Coordinates of C-alpha atoms in Angstrom, one line a residue:
X1 CA -87.0 -4.5 21.5
X2 CA -89.7 -5.7 23.7
X3 CA -89.4 -6.0 27.5
X4 CA -88.6 -9.8 27.2
X5 CA -87.5 -12.5 29.8
X6 CA -83.8 -12.1 30.7
X7 CA -81.4 -14.0 32.7
X8 CA -77.7 -13.1 33.0
X9 CA -75.1 -15.7 33.9
X10 CA -71.3 -15.8 34.2
X11 CA -69.1 -18.8 33.5
X12 CA -66.2 -19.1 36.1
X13 CA -63.5 -21.4 36.6
X14 CA -59.7 -21.9 36.8
X15 CA -57.5 -21.7 33.7
X16 CA -58.0 -24.6 31.4
X17 CA -61.0 -26.0 32.9
X18 CA -63.0 -25.5 29.7
X19 CA -64.8 -22.0 30.1
X20 CA -64.5 -20.8 26.6
X21 CA -65.1 -24.1 25.1
X22 CA -68.5 -24.2 27.2
X23 CA -69.4 -20.8 25.9
X24 CA -68.6 -22.0 22.3
X25 CA -71.1 -24.9 22.8
X26 CA -73.8 -22.6 24.5
X27 CA -73.6 -20.3 21.4
X28 CA -73.8 -23.2 18.9
X29 CA -76.7 -24.7 20.7
X30 CA -78.4 -21.3 21.4
X31 CA -78.7 -20.6 17.6
X32 CA -75.9 -17.9 17.5
X33 CA -74.4 -19.4 14.3
X34 CA -75.9 -20.3 10.8
X35 CA -76.0 -24.2 10.0
X36 CA -73.2 -23.7 7.4
X37 CA -71.1 -21.2 9.4
X38 CA -67.5 -21.9 10.0
X39 CA -66.7 -21.2 13.6
X40 CA -63.2 -21.0 15.2
X41 CA -62.7 -22.7 18.8
X42 CA -62.8 -20.4 21.7
X43 CA -64.5 -17.9 19.7
X44 CA -64.9 -15.4 22.6
X45 CA -61.1 -15.3 23.0
X46 CA -60.9 -12.7 20.1
X47 CA -57.7 -10.9 21.2
X48 CA -54.4 -11.8 19.6
X49 CA -52.7 -12.4 22.9
X50 CA -55.6 -14.5 24.2
X51 CA -55.3 -16.8 21.2
X52 CA -51.6 -17.0 21.3
X53 CA -51.4 -17.8 25.2
X54 CA -54.4 -20.0 25.3
X55 CA -56.0 -18.0 28.0
X56 CA -58.9 -15.6 28.6
X57 CA -57.7 -12.1 29.5
X58 CA -60.7 -9.8 29.1
X59 CA -64.3 -10.7 30.2
X60 CA -66.7 -10.5 27.2
X61 CA -70.5 -10.6 26.7
X62 CA -72.6 -12.5 24.3
X63 CA -76.3 -13.5 24.2
X64 CA -78.5 -16.6 23.2
X65 CA -82.1 -17.2 23.3
X66 CA -83.8 -20.4 24.7
X67 CA -87.5 -21.1 24.7
X68 CA -88.3 -17.3 24.6
X69 CA -85.8 -16.3 27.2
X70 CA -82.8 -14.2 26.5
X71 CA -79.7 -15.6 28.3
X72 CA -76.7 -13.1 28.5
X73 CA -73.5 -14.8 29.0
X74 CA -70.3 -13.4 30.4
X75 CA -67.0 -15.3 29.7
X76 CA -64.5 -14.5 32.5
X77 CA -60.6 -14.9 32.9
X78 CA -59.5 -17.8 34.8
X79 CA -56.1 -16.5 35.7
X80 CA -55.4 -14.9 39.0
X81 CA -53.7 -11.9 37.4
X82 CA -56.9 -10.8 35.8
X83 CA -59.3 -11.2 38.7
X84 CA -60.2 -7.6 38.5
X85 CA -62.2 -8.5 35.3
X86 CA -64.1 -11.1 37.4
X87 CA -64.9 -8.8 40.4
X88 CA -66.6 -6.1 38.5
X89 CA -68.9 -8.4 36.4
X90 CA -70.2 -10.4 39.3
X91 CA -72.8 -7.6 40.0
X92 CA -74.4 -7.9 36.5
X93 CA -75.2 -11.5 36.7
X94 CA -78.0 -13.6 38.3
X95 CA -76.0 -16.7 38.7
X96 CA -72.6 -18.4 37.8
X97 CA -71.8 -21.6 36.3
X98 CA -68.8 -22.9 38.2
X99 CA -66.9 -25.2 36.0
X100 CA -64.4 -27.7 37.8
X101 CA -62.2 -30.2 36.1
X102 CA -63.3 -33.9 37.0
X103 CA -59.7 -34.8 37.5
X104 CA -58.0 -31.7 39.0
X105 CA -60.8 -30.7 41.3
X106 CA -61.3 -27.0 42.7
X107 CA -58.0 -25.1 42.2
X108 CA -56.7 -21.9 43.8
X109 CA -58.4 -19.5 41.3
X110 CA -61.5 -21.6 41.8
X111 CA -61.6 -20.5 45.4
X112 CA -61.3 -16.9 44.6
X113 CA -64.0 -16.5 41.8
X114 CA -66.4 -18.6 44.0
X115 CA -65.8 -16.5 47.0
X116 CA -66.9 -13.4 45.0
X117 CA -70.1 -14.9 43.8
X118 CA -71.0 -16.2 47.3
X119 CA -70.4 -12.9 48.8
X120 CA -72.9 -11.3 46.4
X121 CA -75.5 -13.9 47.4
X122 CA -75.5 -15.8 44.0
X123 CA -76.5 -19.3 44.0
X124 CA -74.0 -21.3 41.6
X125 CA -74.6 -24.1 39.4
X126 CA -71.9 -26.6 39.6
X127 CA -70.7 -28.4 36.4
X128 CA -68.0 -31.1 36.6
X129 CA -66.4 -31.0 33.2
X130 CA -64.4 -33.5 31.2
X131 CA -66.0 -36.7 32.7
X132 CA -64.6 -38.5 29.6
X133 CA -61.3 -38.4 31.2
X134 CA -59.5 -41.7 32.1
X135 CA -58.5 -40.4 35.5
X136 CA -61.9 -38.7 36.2
X137 CA -63.1 -38.7 39.8
X138 CA -66.2 -36.7 39.5
X139 CA -67.8 -37.9 42.7
X140 CA -64.8 -37.0 44.9
X141 CA -64.5 -33.5 43.2
X142 CA -68.2 -32.8 44.1
X143 CA -67.3 -33.5 47.6
X144 CA -64.3 -31.3 47.5
X145 CA -66.5 -28.5 45.9
X146 CA -69.0 -28.9 48.7
X147 CA -66.1 -28.6 51.3
X148 CA -65.0 -25.4 49.5
X149 CA -68.5 -24.0 49.8
X150 CA -68.5 -24.6 53.6
X151 CA -65.0 -23.1 54.1
X152 CA -66.4 -20.0 52.3
X153 CA -69.3 -19.7 54.7
X154 CA -71.9 -20.4 52.0
X155 CA -75.6 -20.2 53.1
X156 CA -77.8 -23.2 53.3
X157 CA -79.4 -22.2 50.0
X158 CA -76.1 -21.8 48.3
X159 CA -75.0 -25.2 49.7
X160 CA -77.9 -26.8 48.0
X161 CA -76.4 -26.2 44.6
X162 CA -77.4 -28.2 41.4
X163 CA -74.5 -30.3 40.1
X164 CA -74.3 -31.2 36.3
X165 CA -71.7 -33.4 34.6
X166 CA -70.7 -32.9 31.1
X167 CA -68.2 -32.7 28.2
X168 CA -67.9 -29.2 27.2
X169 CA -65.9 -30.0 24.1
X170 CA -68.9 -32.2 22.8
X171 CA -71.5 -29.8 24.1
X172 CA -73.0 -32.3 26.5
X173 CA -74.5 -31.8 30.0
X174 CA -76.4 -34.4 32.2
X175 CA -77.9 -34.5 35.7
X176 CA -76.1 -37.6 36.7
X177 CA -73.0 -39.6 35.8
X178 CA -75.2 -42.7 34.8
X179 CA -77.2 -41.1 32.0
X180 CA -76.0 -40.4 28.5
X181 CA -76.3 -36.6 27.6
X182 CA -76.8 -35.6 24.0
X183 CA -76.7 -31.7 24.4
X184 CA -76.8 -28.9 26.8
X185 CA -80.5 -28.9 27.5
X186 CA -80.2 -30.0 31.1
X187 CA -78.0 -26.8 31.6
X188 CA -80.5 -24.5 30.0
X189 CA -83.4 -26.1 32.0
X190 CA -81.6 -25.8 35.2
X191 CA -80.7 -22.1 34.6
X192 CA -84.3 -21.2 34.0
X193 CA -85.8 -23.4 36.8
X194 CA -83.2 -22.4 39.5
X195 CA -82.7 -18.6 38.6
X196 CA -86.0 -17.6 37.0
X197 CA -86.1 -14.6 34.7
X198 CA -85.4 -11.0 35.8
X199 CA -88.7 -9.5 37.3
X200 CA -90.2 -7.7 34.4
X201 CA -92.2 -5.3 36.9
X202 CA -88.7 -3.7 37.7
X203 CA -88.8 -2.0 34.3
X204 CA -91.6 0.3 35.6
X205 CA -89.3 1.8 38.2
X206 CA -87.2 4.7 37.8
X207 CA -83.8 4.1 35.9
X208 CA -80.9 2.6 37.9
X209 CA -78.0 1.0 36.1
X210 CA -74.2 0.7 37.0
X211 CA -71.3 0.7 34.6
X212 CA -69.1 -2.5 35.1
X213 CA -66.9 -2.3 32.0
X214 CA -65.7 0.3 29.5
X215 CA -64.7 0.1 25.8
X216 CA -63.6 2.4 23.1
X217 CA -64.7 3.1 19.6
X218 CA -62.6 5.3 17.2
X219 CA -65.8 6.8 15.8
X220 CA -68.0 7.4 18.7
X221 CA -65.6 7.5 21.6
X222 CA -65.8 6.0 25.1
X223 CA -68.4 3.2 25.7
X224 CA -70.1 2.3 29.0
X225 CA -71.1 -1.4 29.6
X226 CA -73.5 -2.5 32.4
X227 CA -76.6 -4.1 33.6
X228 CA -80.0 -2.1 34.0
X229 CA -81.2 -3.0 37.6
X230 CA -84.4 -1.1 37.4
X231 CA -86.3 0.9 34.8
X232 CA -85.6 1.3 31.2
X233 CA -83.1 3.4 29.1
X234 CA -83.9 5.1 25.7
X235 CA -81.6 6.3 23.0
X236 CA -81.3 10.1 23.2
X237 CA -82.4 10.1 26.8
X238 CA -80.8 12.9 29.1
X239 CA -79.7 11.0 32.3
X240 CA -77.9 11.9 35.6
X241 CA -74.6 10.3 36.0
X242 CA -73.6 9.8 39.7
X243 CA -69.7 9.4 39.8
X244 CA -67.8 7.4 42.3
X245 CA -67.1 10.5 44.3
X246 CA -70.9 11.3 44.6
X247 CA -70.5 14.2 42.0
X248 CA -73.7 14.2 39.8
X249 CA -73.5 15.2 36.1
X250 CA -75.9 15.5 33.3
X251 CA -75.4 13.6 30.0
X252 CA -77.2 12.4 26.9
X253 CA -77.3 8.6 25.7
X254 CA -76.4 8.9 22.0
X255 CA -76.3 5.3 21.0
X256 CA -77.8 2.1 22.7
X257 CA -76.8 -1.5 21.8
X258 CA -77.7 -4.9 23.3
X259 CA -76.0 -8.2 22.7
X260 CA -77.5 -10.8 20.2
X261 CA -75.3 -13.8 19.8
X262 CA -71.8 -12.3 19.4
X263 CA -72.9 -9.1 18.0
X264 CA -74.2 -5.8 19.3
X265 CA -77.5 -4.7 17.9
X266 CA -78.7 -1.1 17.9
X267 CA -81.9 -0.7 19.8
X268 CA -84.1 2.5 20.7
X269 CA -84.6 1.3 24.2
X270 CA -83.6 -1.4 26.8
X271 CA -85.2 -2.7 30.0
X272 CA -84.5 -3.8 33.5
X273 CA -82.3 -7.1 33.5
X274 CA -80.6 -6.5 30.2
X275 CA -76.8 -5.8 29.7
X276 CA -76.3 -3.0 27.5
X277 CA -73.6 -0.8 25.8
X278 CA -74.1 2.8 25.4
X279 CA -72.2 5.8 24.0
X280 CA -72.3 9.6 24.6
X281 CA -70.9 10.1 27.9
X282 CA -67.1 10.8 27.7
X283 CA -66.4 11.0 31.3
X284 CA -68.0 7.8 32.2
X285 CA -66.1 5.4 34.6
X286 CA -66.4 1.9 36.1
X287 CA -68.8 2.1 39.0
X288 CA -70.8 5.1 38.0
X289 CA -74.6 4.9 38.4
X290 CA -76.9 6.0 35.6
X291 CA -80.2 7.4 37.0
X292 CA -83.2 9.3 35.5
X293 CA -82.8 13.1 35.4
X294 CA -83.3 14.7 38.9
X295 CA -84.1 11.1 40.4
X296 CA -80.8 10.3 42.1
X297 CA -80.4 6.7 43.6
X298 CA -76.8 5.7 43.5
X299 CA -75.5 2.1 43.9
X300 CA -72.6 0.9 46.0
X301 CA -69.3 1.5 44.2
X302 CA -67.6 -1.4 42.7
X303 CA -64.5 -2.1 44.8
X304 CA -61.5 -3.9 43.4
X305 CA -58.6 -5.5 45.3
X306 CA -55.4 -3.7 45.5
X307 CA -52.5 -4.2 43.1
X308 CA -49.7 -6.5 44.5
X309 CA -46.8 -5.9 42.1
X310 CA -45.1 -3.0 40.4
X311 CA -42.8 -2.3 37.5
X312 CA -41.1 0.9 36.3
X313 CA -41.9 1.8 32.6
X314 CA -39.0 3.8 31.6
X315 CA -37.9 5.7 28.4
X316 CA -35.7 3.6 26.3
X317 CA -32.2 5.1 26.5
X318 CA -30.1 2.3 24.8
X319 CA -28.0 3.1 21.6
X320 CA -30.7 1.4 19.7
X321 CA -33.4 3.5 20.9
X322 CA -35.9 4.9 18.3
X323 CA -34.7 2.8 15.4
X324 CA -38.0 0.7 15.0
X325 CA -40.3 2.0 17.5
X326 CA -43.0 4.8 16.6
X327 CA -43.7 5.9 20.2
X328 CA -40.5 6.4 22.1
X329 CA -41.0 9.5 24.4
X330 CA -42.2 9.9 28.0
X331 CA -45.3 11.8 26.7
X332 CA -46.3 8.7 24.3
X333 CA -46.0 6.3 27.3
X334 CA -47.9 8.6 29.5
X335 CA -50.8 8.9 27.0
X336 CA -50.9 5.2 26.4
X337 CA -51.0 4.3 30.1
X338 CA -53.9 6.9 30.7
X339 CA -55.8 5.3 27.9
X340 CA -55.2 1.9 29.6
X341 CA -56.5 3.2 32.9
X342 CA -59.8 3.9 31.4
X343 CA -60.5 0.2 30.8
X344 CA -58.2 -1.6 32.9
X345 CA -59.5 -1.2 36.6
X346 CA -56.8 -3.4 38.3
X347 CA -54.1 -1.1 37.1
X348 CA -52.6 2.0 38.7
X349 CA -50.1 4.5 37.6
X350 CA -47.9 6.8 39.7
X351 CA -45.0 9.2 39.0
X352 CA -41.5 8.0 39.9
X353 CA -40.1 9.4 43.1
X354 CA -36.9 10.4 41.3
X355 CA -37.5 13.2 39.0
X356 CA -34.3 12.7 37.1
X357 CA -35.6 9.4 35.7
X358 CA -38.2 9.5 32.8
X359 CA -40.9 7.1 33.4
X360 CA -43.8 5.9 35.6
X361 CA -44.4 3.3 38.2
X362 CA -47.1 0.9 37.0
X363 CA -48.9 -1.2 39.5
X364 CA -50.9 -4.4 38.7
X365 CA -52.2 -7.7 39.9
X366 CA -49.1 -9.8 38.8
X367 CA -46.4 -10.3 36.4
X368 CA -48.7 -11.7 33.7
X369 CA -51.1 -8.8 34.1
X370 CA -48.4 -6.3 33.4
X371 CA -46.6 -8.3 30.8
X372 CA -49.9 -8.5 28.8
X373 CA -50.0 -4.7 28.8
X374 CA -46.3 -4.4 27.9
X375 CA -46.8 -6.9 24.9
X376 CA -49.8 -5.0 23.7
X377 CA -47.8 -1.6 23.8
X378 CA -44.9 -3.3 22.0
X379 CA -47.3 -4.6 19.2
X380 CA -48.7 -1.0 18.8
X381 CA -45.0 0.4 18.2
X382 CA -44.0 1.5 21.6
X383 CA -40.3 1.3 22.9
X384 CA -39.6 1.3 26.5
X385 CA -37.4 -0.2 29.3
X386 CA -38.9 -2.0 32.1
X387 CA -37.4 -2.5 35.7
X388 CA -37.4 -5.6 37.8
X389 CA -40.9 -6.5 39.1
X390 CA -41.2 -5.4 42.8
X391 CA -43.9 -6.7 45.2
X392 CA -46.0 -4.0 47.1
X393 CA -45.7 -4.1 50.9
X394 CA -48.1 -2.5 53.2
X395 CA -48.1 -1.6 56.9
X396 CA -50.1 -3.6 59.5
X397 CA -52.3 -2.2 62.3
X398 CA -49.3 -2.2 64.9
X399 CA -46.9 -1.0 62.2
X400 CA -45.4 -4.3 61.2
X401 CA -44.4 -4.9 57.5
X402 CA -46.8 -7.1 55.5
X403 CA -46.1 -8.6 52.2
X404 CA -48.4 -10.4 49.7
X405 CA -48.5 -14.2 49.9
X406 CA -49.4 -16.8 47.2
X407 CA -51.0 -20.2 47.4
X408 CA -49.1 -22.5 45.1
X409 CA -50.2 -25.9 44.0
X410 CA -47.5 -28.1 42.3
X411 CA -48.1 -31.4 40.5
X412 CA -44.8 -32.9 39.6
X413 CA -43.1 -36.3 39.0
X414 CA -42.0 -37.8 42.4
X415 CA -38.4 -38.0 41.2
X416 CA -38.2 -34.3 41.0
X417 CA -40.0 -33.5 44.2
X418 CA -36.9 -33.2 46.3
X419 CA -35.2 -30.5 44.2
X420 CA -38.5 -28.4 44.1
X421 CA -39.1 -28.7 47.8
X422 CA -35.7 -27.8 48.7
X423 CA -35.7 -24.6 46.5
X424 CA -39.1 -23.4 47.7
X425 CA -38.0 -24.1 51.4
X426 CA -35.0 -21.7 50.6
X427 CA -37.4 -19.1 49.3
X428 CA -39.3 -18.9 52.7
X429 CA -42.1 -21.2 51.5
X430 CA -44.1 -23.2 54.0
X431 CA -45.6 -26.6 52.8
X432 CA -49.2 -27.0 53.9
X433 CA -50.1 -30.3 52.3
X434 CA -48.7 -33.1 50.3
X435 CA -50.2 -36.2 48.5
X436 CA -48.7 -38.8 46.3
X437 CA -49.9 -41.7 44.1
X438 CA -46.3 -43.0 43.8
X439 CA -45.7 -41.5 40.3
X440 CA -46.6 -37.8 40.7
X441 CA -46.7 -35.6 43.9
X442 CA -49.2 -32.9 44.6
X443 CA -47.7 -30.3 46.7
X444 CA -49.4 -27.2 48.3
X445 CA -47.3 -24.3 49.5
X446 CA -47.9 -20.9 51.2
X447 CA -45.0 -18.6 50.0
X448 CA -44.1 -14.9 49.6
X449 CA -45.1 -13.5 46.1
X450 CA -41.6 -12.0 45.8
X451 CA -40.1 -15.5 46.1
X452 CA -41.9 -16.7 43.0
X453 CA -40.3 -14.0 40.7
X454 CA -37.9 -15.9 38.5
X455 CA -39.1 -19.4 39.9
X456 CA -41.1 -20.6 37.1
X457 CA -38.2 -21.0 34.6
X458 CA -36.3 -22.8 37.3
X459 CA -39.3 -25.0 38.0
X460 CA -39.7 -25.9 34.3
X461 CA -36.0 -26.9 34.1
X462 CA -35.9 -28.8 37.4
X463 CA -39.0 -30.9 36.4
X464 CA -37.9 -31.3 32.7
X465 CA -41.0 -29.6 31.5
X466 CA -43.2 -32.2 33.2
X467 CA -44.3 -30.2 36.3
X468 CA -47.6 -28.2 36.5
X469 CA -47.6 -25.0 38.8
X470 CA -50.8 -23.0 39.5
X471 CA -50.9 -20.0 42.0
X472 CA -53.4 -17.6 43.5
X473 CA -53.2 -14.6 45.8
X474 CA -53.4 -15.8 49.5
X475 CA -53.6 -12.4 51.4
X476 CA -50.9 -10.6 53.5
X477 CA -48.6 -11.9 56.1
X478 CA -45.7 -10.5 58.2
X479 CA -42.5 -9.8 56.2
X480 CA -40.5 -13.1 56.0
X481 CA -37.1 -11.7 55.7
X482 CA -34.4 -11.6 52.9
X483 CA -34.7 -14.1 50.1
X484 CA -31.7 -15.1 48.0
X485 CA -31.9 -13.7 44.5
X486 CA -30.4 -15.0 41.2
X487 CA -27.3 -16.9 42.0
X488 CA -25.4 -16.3 38.6
X489 CA -23.9 -13.2 37.2
X490 CA -24.2 -12.2 33.6
X491 CA -22.1 -11.8 30.6
X492 CA -22.0 -8.1 29.5
X493 CA -20.9 -6.8 26.1
X494 CA -18.0 -4.5 26.2
X495 CA -18.2 -3.5 22.5
X496 CA -20.6 -2.4 19.9
X497 CA -21.2 -4.3 16.7
X498 CA -22.3 -7.6 15.3
X499 CA -21.6 -10.9 17.2
X500 CA -19.4 -13.3 15.4
X501 CA -19.3 -17.1 15.7
X502 CA -15.6 -17.2 16.6
X503 CA -16.2 -15.0 19.6
X504 CA -19.3 -16.8 20.6
X505 CA -17.8 -20.2 20.4
X506 CA -15.1 -19.0 22.9
X507 CA -17.7 -17.4 25.2
X508 CA -19.7 -20.7 25.5
X509 CA -17.5 -22.1 28.2
X510 CA -18.1 -19.1 30.2
X511 CA -21.9 -19.6 30.6
X512 CA -25.2 -19.7 28.6
X513 CA -25.5 -17.4 25.8
X514 CA -28.7 -15.2 25.0
X515 CA -27.5 -14.1 21.5
X516 CA -26.7 -16.0 18.4
X517 CA -24.3 -15.0 15.5
X518 CA -24.8 -11.8 13.6
X519 CA -26.9 -10.0 16.2
X520 CA -26.4 -6.3 16.8
X521 CA -25.1 -5.6 20.3
X522 CA -23.9 -2.6 22.3
X523 CA -21.8 -1.8 25.2
X524 CA -23.6 -2.7 28.5
X525 CA -26.1 -5.2 26.7
X526 CA -26.4 -8.5 28.4
X527 CA -25.4 -11.3 26.1
X528 CA -25.6 -14.3 28.4
X529 CA -25.6 -15.9 31.8
X530 CA -22.2 -16.2 33.7
X531 CA -21.4 -19.8 35.1
X532 CA -20.3 -18.0 38.3
X533 CA -21.9 -15.5 40.6
X534 CA -20.2 -12.3 39.4
X535 CA -20.7 -10.4 36.2
X536 CA -18.1 -10.6 33.5
X537 CA -17.3 -8.2 30.6
X538 CA -16.8 -9.9 27.3
X539 CA -16.4 -9.0 23.7
X540 CA -18.7 -11.0 21.5
X541 CA -17.7 -9.2 18.3
X542 CA -14.0 -10.4 18.1
X543 CA -13.1 -12.0 14.8
X544 CA -10.4 -14.6 14.2
X545 CA -7.0 -13.0 13.5
X546 CA -6.1 -13.7 9.8
X547 CA -2.7 -15.4 9.0
X548 CA -1.1 -16.8 5.8
X549 CA -0.8 -20.2 7.5
X550 CA -3.6 -22.7 6.9
X551 CA -3.7 -25.9 9.1
X552 CA -5.6 -29.0 8.4
X553 CA -9.0 -28.8 10.3
X554 CA -8.3 -25.5 11.8
X555 CA -10.6 -23.7 9.4
X556 CA -13.6 -25.9 10.0
X557 CA -17.0 -24.0 10.6
X558 CA -17.8 -23.3 14.1
X559 CA -20.7 -25.3 15.6
X560 CA -22.6 -23.2 18.3
X561 CA -25.1 -24.3 20.9
X562 CA -28.5 -22.6 20.0
X563 CA -28.8 -19.5 22.3
X564 CA -31.4 -19.3 25.0
X565 CA -34.0 -16.8 23.6
X566 CA -36.2 -15.4 26.3
X567 CA -39.8 -14.4 26.2
X568 CA -40.9 -11.2 27.7
X569 CA -42.3 -12.9 31.0
X570 CA -38.9 -14.9 31.3
X571 CA -36.8 -11.7 30.7
X572 CA -38.8 -9.8 33.3
X573 CA -38.3 -12.7 35.9
X574 CA -34.6 -12.9 35.1
X575 CA -33.3 -9.4 35.7
X576 CA -32.0 -7.9 38.9
X577 CA -32.7 -4.4 40.2
X578 CA -29.6 -2.9 38.2
X579 CA -30.8 -4.4 35.0
X580 CA -33.5 -3.5 32.5
X581 CA -35.6 -5.3 29.8
X582 CA -35.4 -3.2 26.6
X583 CA -38.7 -3.8 24.6
X584 CA -39.3 -2.8 21.1
X585 CA -41.6 -3.8 18.4
X586 CA -39.0 -6.3 17.0
X587 CA -36.8 -7.2 19.9
X588 CA -36.5 -8.0 23.6
X589 CA -33.0 -7.4 25.0
X590 CA -31.6 -7.4 28.4
X591 CA -29.2 -4.6 29.5
X592 CA -27.5 -3.0 32.6
X593 CA -29.1 0.1 33.7
X594 CA -25.7 1.8 33.6
X595 CA -24.2 0.9 30.1
X596 CA -20.5 1.8 30.5
X597 CA -18.1 0.1 32.8
X598 CA -17.3 3.5 34.5
X599 CA -20.9 4.3 35.3
X600 CA -21.4 0.8 36.9
X601 CA -18.3 1.2 39.1
X602 CA -19.6 4.8 40.2
X603 CA -23.0 3.3 41.1
X604 CA -22.1 -0.1 42.5
X605 CA -22.8 1.0 46.1
X606 CA -26.2 2.6 45.1
X607 CA -29.5 1.3 46.8
X608 CA -32.2 0.2 44.4
X609 CA -34.7 2.5 46.4
X610 CA -33.2 5.3 44.4
X611 CA -35.0 4.1 41.4
X612 CA -38.4 3.2 42.7

């Protein structure tokens, strides 16, 4: 590979602004595919969960070529829970394309990712996407983005950003709203003119590169991914690895690859400016610097914001434990979490304070961040029990208790606003802005993160599925006091066996059922939500007593209301501190922490702190 012209860019935006769709278009017009090749949409979202959820979870690299210049592209997540993926790759790029919806305007996550880019001195290129929308207001959105730049203390050079308008789905970009675009040429030209290629002369300096991401290959082991800032690197080269704690180790690069389209291509050497993947260093970590042997010049460590939420990952102790899962022991869970720590920098794992409980406290950036890990473990054959999500508090300078806050933007039909506002006020939320067009209201709240645990399902019900809620981290503030938790109790099975229609029919008047007929249950398993505020023990396995008498109509088949089947996220939001979510490769169940009635009575005065 020759020492060619290189530019590295990242595409950043809020969820659903069209990042992955734009990357698809860049790849197609950059010649990454054959003319007759079938290409799936959002091709960079290759992970199963990314496709199912319709979001980007992991940042990924690809490369295209335009007029002799290689352009490395990084597709980044747009959800706040995966912001650690965004933070660490910002240092590997020369600029960012900030994608903003022409109707929605800048959203909470837009602010976060933009602030990281501006802090590193990058000069973003703004693209107003989806200008074909009927309700597009592109000119107003540009003004809103400019205001956001000023709020984030952008420099004069950064404020003088180039604005493009386009339709990512059709692969179109244009320099003004009036002209008619035909392809993404204006974007390619803007990137090359505004940013310029990485200085080729830096390839003559001693090697300096930093690891920004990790991967794993079952044949060659751990892989390091990062950008070469200075010098060149050669396959088989012996290098110095400067760890984050300043320790220096020697290692040998055994394999070297660069990106070409969506593929990794083996090369003998790579030069300053390029993003590479290398093998051979089994102790490599994110933030480590690679230098030439005996020429130590470490870079600033990559700092990641602290986790804001924790859950306990416990060994499954239900009567159904081990029936379908392959990995069920504490050792299995520990090994899997240690493996995840190697590539998931936003995650932390700690031992539980109570040594009698088998499990680990796992800290992450939010419910979605942790639930994606749980879902992945479940698909790999793990069984485990998960505790209620808990926010992570911290102490202020004068000893005051601080808690994480969230900025929430709600877009809801006007008729449902009163209910939603009332509930957010009860949860210690503070309304900071409200706007209405007579049909839908846009409401902005500053609210404690713990107040939003369990709120999404309520919000969906209260707005009849028509409400939109987006949220992002908004720093720490003084503790807001107690917040009322779930108002309803639960229906607890007092027997083991298969549920029967006759029993479930009688239980429907008691509340909302979570199980249908012919479902295996056990003593202590939660089978529904009680219509009142107390827990109620029930027997969902009771059958109809048989007699010799037959009455007209009495033996008609029972018609049951379909049960409420919870997703993993809904189950985690729903439970209280004395309840657990049992996760297996086939089922998601809710259960009481103590299964028998006797145990529950013994522990009813316990404090949840015992189990943290």
